Amino acid sequence: MPALFPITPARLRSSVGRLVRRLGLQPGGEPDGLGEDTSLRDTVLDQRVVVFFPEPLRNAYQLEQWLGPLAALDERHGVVVLTQDSRTTAHLRRVTTLPVLCVAWTATMEALVRRGSLALALYVSHHPRNFAFLRWPELAHVHLGHGDSDKAVSASNQLKAYDRVFVAGRAGAERVLETLMWFSADRLVEVGRPALPRPAPRHRPATAPATVLYAPTWEGAQQSMSYSSVATHGVALVRSLVAAGFRVVYRPHPRTGANRADVRAADAALRDVLAGEAVRGTGSTVDAASSLEDAFAGADLLVTDVSSVAVEWLPTGRPLVVTVPAEAGAVVGPSRLLDAVPRLAAGSAAAAGELARRCLADDRERRQREALVQHYLGGADPDAALTRFLEACDAVLRERDALRAGPARAAR
């Protein structure tokens, strides 16, 4: 007797996928898609701003840095966060008072958009699932990103999908305009970095060793984004710094080792080296828990990769060393920052201690770095940046409302 509902490959994949998600076996790098759609069936949102964040839990840091500015925006217009991962949702509900909803179905998203008051959609990542939410023309769509850097992704062609792109400073605007074809400058808005707190002054006791913060980026998802120095510089770099008498704090990126076994192995080796230093009482350590602000406050010099960490260190005024990517395919375009700071190639990692000594004894690049604060970040005042961000959101909402009112009047 033929089956009433034949088991097709597509039906089998769907059933297995649901079972995997319900059992919590979904890979950490993929959104689990366990939405609250049934309970949201009749929900009407009165917020005007939605943050669409389809990322898995390991990428929650991308949104967390914006929670302060979003709370201020919430006071003006109301802000709701939509996710597509139940683990991310649970985490965000612990760290913010903003409402966080988990939505899996496109029909639910459409109902929330069309029944409620949403007018402005914000995006902080480049996740392909952003395009699921970009389909609604009644919303103004703005990309915020999660930090300015000289990485290729900061000028991704994906930016063309958004109505406006908020950048920190002139460097971000120039990078986009120099890289992308057929992209209009009037879609770029410089708002500073409202998520970046004012740097704390550094007070190191005269008898204490200088602290070097080693904060590399992760290995990236493709060759063009392979900026990480963990596997190519890490162990030799840290050993050299320790041998030179520095206290070393290793702050790995949250996604370190996500895509490559050699990076995972190098990260483990770095942790072993620093565990040995902890036993010897040198003060060197691994710190994967502190905020970037706290990590900066305790460091005299930063060694990092091509990343937003290098840019966000600039307001401290302290010396900076940026590694040279060993991956030949890593895309590094023209950069005033990279031209202004010492670079450390993989072949020279064993001389990192000597370079750090020189930078601290004779900080000859200081004035150049100070000039870059305005160029990259639009200044170092977080209050001024917050004002610019809020006013930019206000302006987009006004423009959107005026444009949407026009066709409505014409239809009547």
PDB file of C-alpha atoms in Angstrom, residues 42-266:
ATOM      1  CA  ASP A  42      -0.876  38.298  17.487  1.00  0.00           C
ATOM      2  CA  THR A  43       1.950  40.562  18.672  1.00  0.00           C
ATOM      3  CA  VAL A  44       1.815  44.207  17.618  1.00  0.00           C
ATOM      4  CA  LEU A  45       5.080  46.097  18.085  1.00  0.00           C
ATOM      5  CA  ASP A  46       4.865  49.741  19.086  1.00  0.00           C
ATOM      6  CA  GLN A  47       8.627  50.314  18.735  1.00  0.00           C
ATOM      7  CA  ARG A  48       9.794  52.274  15.696  1.00  0.00           C
ATOM      8  CA  VAL A  49      13.281  50.732  15.520  1.00  0.00           C
ATOM      9  CA  VAL A  50      14.182  47.076  15.048  1.00  0.00           C
ATOM     10  CA  VAL A  51      17.662  45.574  15.240  1.00  0.00           C
ATOM     11  CA  PHE A  52      17.805  42.448  13.089  1.00  0.00           C
ATOM     12  CA  PHE A  53      20.468  40.092  14.442  1.00  0.00           C
ATOM     13  CA  PRO A  54      20.365  36.561  12.965  1.00  0.00           C
ATOM     14  CA  GLU A  55      23.780  35.585  14.368  1.00  0.00           C
ATOM     15  CA  PRO A  56      24.601  32.525  16.502  1.00  0.00           C
ATOM     16  CA  LEU A  57      25.645  32.948  20.121  1.00  0.00           C
ATOM     17  CA  ARG A  58      29.372  33.105  19.445  1.00  0.00           C
ATOM     18  CA  ASN A  59      28.832  36.349  17.512  1.00  0.00           C
ATOM     19  CA  ALA A  60      26.775  38.065  20.215  1.00  0.00           C
ATOM     20  CA  TYR A  61      29.716  40.417  20.887  1.00  0.00           C
ATOM     21  CA  GLN A  62      28.885  42.166  17.608  1.00  0.00           C
ATOM     22  CA  LEU A  63      25.611  43.432  19.054  1.00  0.00           C
ATOM     23  CA  GLU A  64      26.684  43.755  22.688  1.00  0.00           C
ATOM     24  CA  GLN A  65      28.946  46.721  21.903  1.00  0.00           C
ATOM     25  CA  TRP A  66      25.896  48.633  20.606  1.00  0.00           C
ATOM     26  CA  LEU A  67      23.616  48.002  23.582  1.00  0.00           C
ATOM     27  CA  GLY A  68      24.436  51.320  25.286  1.00  0.00           C
ATOM     28  CA  PRO A  69      23.672  53.510  22.246  1.00  0.00           C
ATOM     29  CA  LEU A  70      20.608  51.394  21.462  1.00  0.00           C
ATOM     30  CA  ALA A  71      19.290  51.952  24.987  1.00  0.00           C
ATOM     31  CA  ALA A  72      19.564  55.703  24.384  1.00  0.00           C
ATOM     32  CA  LEU A  73      17.801  55.298  21.029  1.00  0.00           C
ATOM     33  CA  ASP A  74      15.102  53.266  22.776  1.00  0.00           C
ATOM     34  CA  GLU A  75      14.257  56.284  24.936  1.00  0.00           C
ATOM     35  CA  ARG A  76      13.480  58.271  21.777  1.00  0.00           C
ATOM     36  CA  HIS A  77      11.804  55.809  19.472  1.00  0.00           C
ATOM     37  CA  GLY A  78      11.554  52.399  21.106  1.00  0.00           C
ATOM     38  CA  VAL A  79      13.896  49.587  20.043  1.00  0.00           C
ATOM     39  CA  VAL A  80      13.228  45.858  19.704  1.00  0.00           C
ATOM     40  CA  VAL A  81      15.790  43.178  18.795  1.00  0.00           C
ATOM     41  CA  LEU A  82      14.850  40.292  16.489  1.00  0.00           C
ATOM     42  CA  THR A  83      17.078  37.207  16.477  1.00  0.00           C
ATOM     43  CA  GLN A  84      16.938  33.809  14.777  1.00  0.00           C
ATOM     44  CA  ASP A  85      18.772  31.785  17.416  1.00  0.00           C
ATOM     45  CA  SER A  86      17.280  30.770  20.764  1.00  0.00           C
ATOM     46  CA  ARG A  87      20.713  30.650  22.421  1.00  0.00           C
ATOM     47  CA  THR A  88      21.511  34.185  21.317  1.00  0.00           C
ATOM     48  CA  THR A  89      18.085  35.296  22.506  1.00  0.00           C
ATOM     49  CA  ALA A  90      18.576  33.846  25.992  1.00  0.00           C
ATOM     50  CA  HIS A  91      21.998  35.475  26.291  1.00  0.00           C
ATOM     51  CA  LEU A  92      20.835  38.904  25.125  1.00  0.00           C
ATOM     52  CA  ARG A  93      17.914  38.856  27.535  1.00  0.00           C
ATOM     53  CA  ARG A  94      20.442  38.499  30.344  1.00  0.00           C
ATOM     54  CA  VAL A  95      22.537  41.489  29.278  1.00  0.00           C
ATOM     55  CA  THR A  96      19.972  44.053  28.082  1.00  0.00           C
ATOM     56  CA  THR A  97      16.573  45.372  29.079  1.00  0.00           C
ATOM     57  CA  LEU A  98      15.621  45.871  25.427  1.00  0.00           C
ATOM     58  CA  PRO A  99      12.921  43.435  24.289  1.00  0.00           C
ATOM     59  CA  VAL A 100      14.460  40.502  22.393  1.00  0.00           C
ATOM     60  CA  LEU A 101      12.287  38.247  20.223  1.00  0.00           C
ATOM     61  CA  CYS A 102      13.314  35.090  18.386  1.00  0.00           C
ATOM     62  CA  VAL A 103      11.658  34.693  14.982  1.00  0.00           C
ATOM     63  CA  ALA A 104      12.199  31.794  12.600  1.00  0.00           C
ATOM     64  CA  TRP A 105       9.473  32.232   9.992  1.00  0.00           C
ATOM     65  CA  THR A 106       9.369  34.862   7.283  1.00  0.00           C
ATOM     66  CA  ALA A 107       5.598  35.084   7.699  1.00  0.00           C
ATOM     67  CA  THR A 108       6.066  36.099  11.339  1.00  0.00           C
ATOM     68  CA  MET A 109       8.599  38.756  10.395  1.00  0.00           C
ATOM     69  CA  GLU A 110       6.243  40.143   7.777  1.00  0.00           C
ATOM     70  CA  ALA A 111       3.362  40.272  10.250  1.00  0.00           C
ATOM     71  CA  LEU A 112       5.490  42.085  12.844  1.00  0.00           C
ATOM     72  CA  VAL A 113       6.586  44.631  10.243  1.00  0.00           C
ATOM     73  CA  ARG A 114       3.172  45.263   8.737  1.00  0.00           C
ATOM     74  CA  ARG A 115       1.018  45.180  11.873  1.00  0.00           C
ATOM     75  CA  GLY A 116       3.155  47.403  14.063  1.00  0.00           C
ATOM     76  CA  SER A 117       4.984  50.722  14.038  1.00  0.00           C
ATOM     77  CA  LEU A 118       8.425  49.617  12.828  1.00  0.00           C
ATOM     78  CA  ALA A 119      10.069  52.131  10.512  1.00  0.00           C
ATOM     79  CA  LEU A 120      13.858  51.762  10.884  1.00  0.00           C
ATOM     80  CA  ALA A 121      15.835  48.510  10.703  1.00  0.00           C
ATOM     81  CA  LEU A 122      19.434  48.398  11.949  1.00  0.00           C
ATOM     82  CA  TYR A 123      22.036  45.740  11.168  1.00  0.00           C
ATOM     83  CA  VAL A 124      25.391  45.208  12.901  1.00  0.00           C
ATOM     84  CA  SER A 125      26.736  42.222  10.949  1.00  0.00           C
ATOM     85  CA  HIS A 126      27.115  40.995   7.383  1.00  0.00           C
ATOM     86  CA  HIS A 127      25.205  37.746   7.925  1.00  0.00           C
ATOM     87  CA  PRO A 128      23.583  36.485   4.689  1.00  0.00           C
ATOM     88  CA  ARG A 129      20.285  36.178   6.569  1.00  0.00           C
ATOM     89  CA  ASN A 130      20.104  39.967   6.759  1.00  0.00           C
ATOM     90  CA  PHE A 131      18.612  39.738   3.290  1.00  0.00           C
ATOM     91  CA  ALA A 132      15.566  37.963   4.713  1.00  0.00           C
ATOM     92  CA  PHE A 133      14.693  41.197   6.504  1.00  0.00           C
ATOM     93  CA  LEU A 134      15.790  43.614   3.793  1.00  0.00           C
ATOM     94  CA  ARG A 135      12.812  42.638   1.642  1.00  0.00           C
ATOM     95  CA  TRP A 136      10.357  45.111   3.233  1.00  0.00           C
ATOM     96  CA  PRO A 137      10.405  48.495   1.455  1.00  0.00           C
ATOM     97  CA  GLU A 138       8.361  50.223   4.150  1.00  0.00           C
ATOM     98  CA  LEU A 139      11.402  50.116   6.446  1.00  0.00           C
ATOM     99  CA  ALA A 140      14.513  52.266   6.185  1.00  0.00           C
ATOM    100  CA  HIS A 141      17.487  49.883   6.339  1.00  0.00           C
ATOM    101  CA  VAL A 142      20.740  51.089   7.952  1.00  0.00           C
ATOM    102  CA  HIS A 143      23.975  49.164   8.381  1.00  0.00           C
ATOM    103  CA  LEU A 144      25.943  49.992  11.547  1.00  0.00           C
ATOM    104  CA  GLY A 145      28.699  47.378  11.493  1.00  0.00           C
ATOM    105  CA  HIS A 146      30.556  46.394  14.648  1.00  0.00           C
ATOM    106  CA  GLY A 147      33.754  48.409  14.529  1.00  0.00           C
ATOM    107  CA  ASP A 148      35.784  50.299  11.938  1.00  0.00           C
ATOM    108  CA  SER A 149      38.874  48.613  10.539  1.00  0.00           C
ATOM    109  CA  ASP A 150      41.046  48.231   7.474  1.00  0.00           C
ATOM    110  CA  LYS A 151      39.701  44.711   6.917  1.00  0.00           C
ATOM    111  CA  ALA A 152      38.221  44.109   3.474  1.00  0.00           C
ATOM    112  CA  VAL A 153      34.788  43.410   4.972  1.00  0.00           C
ATOM    113  CA  SER A 154      34.529  47.058   6.058  1.00  0.00           C
ATOM    114  CA  ALA A 155      33.990  47.894   2.393  1.00  0.00           C
ATOM    115  CA  SER A 156      31.966  44.829   1.447  1.00  0.00           C
ATOM    116  CA  ASN A 157      29.825  45.036  -1.673  1.00  0.00           C
ATOM    117  CA  GLN A 158      26.955  43.923   0.584  1.00  0.00           C
ATOM    118  CA  LEU A 159      26.725  47.518   1.824  1.00  0.00           C
ATOM    119  CA  LYS A 160      24.901  48.388  -1.399  1.00  0.00           C
ATOM    120  CA  ALA A 161      21.834  46.597  -0.043  1.00  0.00           C
ATOM    121  CA  TYR A 162      21.233  49.206   2.672  1.00  0.00           C
ATOM    122  CA  ASP A 163      19.587  52.609   2.342  1.00  0.00           C
ATOM    123  CA  ARG A 164      22.212  54.191   4.584  1.00  0.00           C
ATOM    124  CA  VAL A 165      25.566  53.050   5.956  1.00  0.00           C
ATOM    125  CA  PHE A 166      26.740  54.613   9.207  1.00  0.00           C
ATOM    126  CA  VAL A 167      30.533  54.819   9.461  1.00  0.00           C
ATOM    127  CA  ALA A 168      32.714  56.069  12.285  1.00  0.00           C
ATOM    128  CA  GLY A 169      34.853  58.645  10.505  1.00  0.00           C
ATOM    129  CA  ARG A 170      36.247  59.878   7.244  1.00  0.00           C
ATOM    130  CA  ALA A 171      38.447  56.781   6.898  1.00  0.00           C
ATOM    131  CA  GLY A 172      35.396  54.531   6.711  1.00  0.00           C
ATOM    132  CA  ALA A 173      33.688  56.726   4.137  1.00  0.00           C
ATOM    133  CA  GLU A 174      36.794  56.966   1.959  1.00  0.00           C
ATOM    134  CA  ARG A 175      37.362  53.211   2.164  1.00  0.00           C
ATOM    135  CA  VAL A 176      33.860  52.465   0.902  1.00  0.00           C
ATOM    136  CA  LEU A 177      33.922  55.063  -1.873  1.00  0.00           C
ATOM    137  CA  GLU A 178      37.360  53.993  -3.088  1.00  0.00           C
ATOM    138  CA  THR A 179      36.421  50.299  -3.110  1.00  0.00           C
ATOM    139  CA  LEU A 180      32.831  50.044  -4.316  1.00  0.00           C
ATOM    140  CA  MET A 181      31.602  50.847  -7.804  1.00  0.00           C
ATOM    141  CA  TRP A 182      28.366  52.772  -8.318  1.00  0.00           C
ATOM    142  CA  PHE A 183      27.955  53.618  -4.637  1.00  0.00           C
ATOM    143  CA  SER A 184      26.709  57.105  -3.840  1.00  0.00           C
ATOM    144  CA  ALA A 185      28.435  59.170  -1.152  1.00  0.00           C
ATOM    145  CA  ASP A 186      25.085  60.477   0.109  1.00  0.00           C
ATOM    146  CA  ARG A 187      24.309  57.021   1.505  1.00  0.00           C
ATOM    147  CA  LEU A 188      27.215  57.300   3.966  1.00  0.00           C
ATOM    148  CA  VAL A 189      26.740  58.997   7.343  1.00  0.00           C
ATOM    149  CA  GLU A 190      29.653  59.666   9.710  1.00  0.00           C
ATOM    150  CA  VAL A 191      28.498  59.165  13.302  1.00  0.00           C
ATOM    151  CA  GLY A 192      31.690  58.423  15.244  1.00  0.00           C
ATOM    152  CA  ARG A 193      31.880  55.391  17.537  1.00  0.00           C
ATOM    153  CA  PRO A 194      29.236  55.869  20.237  1.00  0.00           C
ATOM    154  CA  ALA A 195      29.870  52.318  21.444  1.00  0.00           C
ATOM    155  CA  LEU A 196      33.499  53.135  22.310  1.00  0.00           C
ATOM    156  CA  PRO A 197      33.900  54.415  25.901  1.00  0.00           C
ATOM    157  CA  ARG A 198      36.306  57.147  26.865  1.00  0.00           C
ATOM    158  CA  PRO A 199      39.717  55.526  27.563  1.00  0.00           C
ATOM    159  CA  ALA A 200      40.790  55.263  31.182  1.00  0.00           C
ATOM    160  CA  PRO A 201      44.188  56.749  32.078  1.00  0.00           C
ATOM    161  CA  ARG A 202      47.011  54.264  32.604  1.00  0.00           C
ATOM    162  CA  HIS A 203      48.635  54.318  36.058  1.00  0.00           C
ATOM    163  CA  ARG A 204      51.483  51.801  36.318  1.00  0.00           C
ATOM    164  CA  PRO A 205      53.568  51.588  39.497  1.00  0.00           C
ATOM    165  CA  ALA A 206      57.196  52.476  38.824  1.00  0.00           C
ATOM    166  CA  THR A 207      58.362  49.053  40.010  1.00  0.00           C
ATOM    167  CA  ALA A 208      55.877  47.068  37.916  1.00  0.00           C
ATOM    168  CA  PRO A 209      56.841  45.668  34.508  1.00  0.00           C
ATOM    169  CA  ALA A 210      55.222  47.206  31.452  1.00  0.00           C
ATOM    170  CA  THR A 211      52.206  45.279  30.185  1.00  0.00           C
ATOM    171  CA  VAL A 212      51.816  44.333  26.532  1.00  0.00           C
ATOM    172  CA  LEU A 213      48.302  43.425  25.426  1.00  0.00           C
ATOM    173  CA  TYR A 214      48.344  40.883  22.598  1.00  0.00           C
ATOM    174  CA  ALA A 215      44.846  40.980  21.079  1.00  0.00           C
ATOM    175  CA  PRO A 216      44.844  39.226  17.702  1.00  0.00           C
ATOM    176  CA  THR A 217      41.802  38.831  15.494  1.00  0.00           C
ATOM    177  CA  TRP A 218      40.324  35.518  14.362  1.00  0.00           C
ATOM    178  CA  GLU A 219      41.307  33.700  11.164  1.00  0.00           C
ATOM    179  CA  GLY A 220      38.322  34.781   9.090  1.00  0.00           C
ATOM    180  CA  ALA A 221      35.953  32.760   6.955  1.00  0.00           C
ATOM    181  CA  GLN A 222      37.882  33.122   3.697  1.00  0.00           C
ATOM    182  CA  GLN A 223      41.409  33.729   2.463  1.00  0.00           C
ATOM    183  CA  SER A 224      40.880  37.434   1.814  1.00  0.00           C
ATOM    184  CA  MET A 225      39.967  37.901   5.492  1.00  0.00           C
ATOM    185  CA  SER A 226      42.848  35.868   6.946  1.00  0.00           C
ATOM    186  CA  TYR A 227      44.451  38.539   9.140  1.00  0.00           C
ATOM    187  CA  SER A 228      45.038  36.494  12.300  1.00  0.00           C
ATOM    188  CA  SER A 229      48.567  36.220  13.675  1.00  0.00           C
ATOM    189  CA  VAL A 230      47.773  33.508  16.230  1.00  0.00           C
ATOM    190  CA  ALA A 231      49.222  30.613  14.216  1.00  0.00           C
ATOM    191  CA  THR A 232      51.949  32.567  12.421  1.00  0.00           C
ATOM    192  CA  HIS A 233      53.301  34.912  15.101  1.00  0.00           C
ATOM    193  CA  GLY A 234      51.703  34.016  18.416  1.00  0.00           C
ATOM    194  CA  VAL A 235      54.010  31.703  20.364  1.00  0.00           C
ATOM    195  CA  ALA A 236      57.265  33.287  19.158  1.00  0.00           C
ATOM    196  CA  LEU A 237      55.864  36.768  19.782  1.00  0.00           C
ATOM    197  CA  VAL A 238      54.722  36.028  23.335  1.00  0.00           C
ATOM    198  CA  ARG A 239      57.917  34.210  24.272  1.00  0.00           C
ATOM    199  CA  SER A 240      59.971  37.134  23.003  1.00  0.00           C
ATOM    200  CA  LEU A 241      57.935  39.635  25.013  1.00  0.00           C
ATOM    201  CA  VAL A 242      58.185  37.559  28.191  1.00  0.00           C
ATOM    202  CA  ALA A 243      61.932  37.095  27.719  1.00  0.00           C
ATOM    203  CA  ALA A 244      62.286  40.873  27.391  1.00  0.00           C
ATOM    204  CA  GLY A 245      60.697  41.326  30.824  1.00  0.00           C
ATOM    205  CA  PHE A 246      57.191  42.348  29.805  1.00  0.00           C
ATOM    206  CA  ARG A 247      53.991  41.211  31.436  1.00  0.00           C
ATOM    207  CA  VAL A 248      51.889  39.797  28.593  1.00  0.00           C
ATOM    208  CA  VAL A 249      48.100  39.617  28.476  1.00  0.00           C
ATOM    209  CA  TYR A 250      46.770  37.444  25.661  1.00  0.00           C
ATOM    210  CA  ARG A 251      43.213  38.378  24.711  1.00  0.00           C
ATOM    211  CA  PRO A 252      41.959  35.980  22.021  1.00  0.00           C
ATOM    212  CA  HIS A 253      39.126  36.960  19.719  1.00  0.00           C
ATOM    213  CA  PRO A 254      35.851  35.168  20.622  1.00  0.00           C
ATOM    214  CA  ARG A 255      35.958  33.309  17.291  1.00  0.00           C
ATOM    215  CA  THR A 256      39.615  32.252  17.419  1.00  0.00           C
ATOM    216  CA  GLY A 257      39.965  28.767  15.928  1.00  0.00           C
ATOM    217  CA  ALA A 258      36.410  28.657  14.602  1.00  0.00           C
ATOM    218  CA  ASN A 259      37.495  27.609  11.113  1.00  0.00           C
ATOM    219  CA  ARG A 260      41.053  26.266  11.293  1.00  0.00           C
ATOM    220  CA  ALA A 261      42.660  23.479  13.296  1.00  0.00           C
ATOM    221  CA  ASP A 262      46.117  25.086  13.149  1.00  0.00           C
ATOM    222  CA  VAL A 263      44.747  28.234  14.782  1.00  0.00           C
ATOM    223  CA  ARG A 264      43.060  26.184  17.502  1.00  0.00           C
ATOM    224  CA  ALA A 265      46.356  24.395  18.136  1.00  0.00           C
ATOM    225  CA  ALA A 266      48.290  27.678  18.249  1.00  0.00           C
TER     226      ALA A 266
END
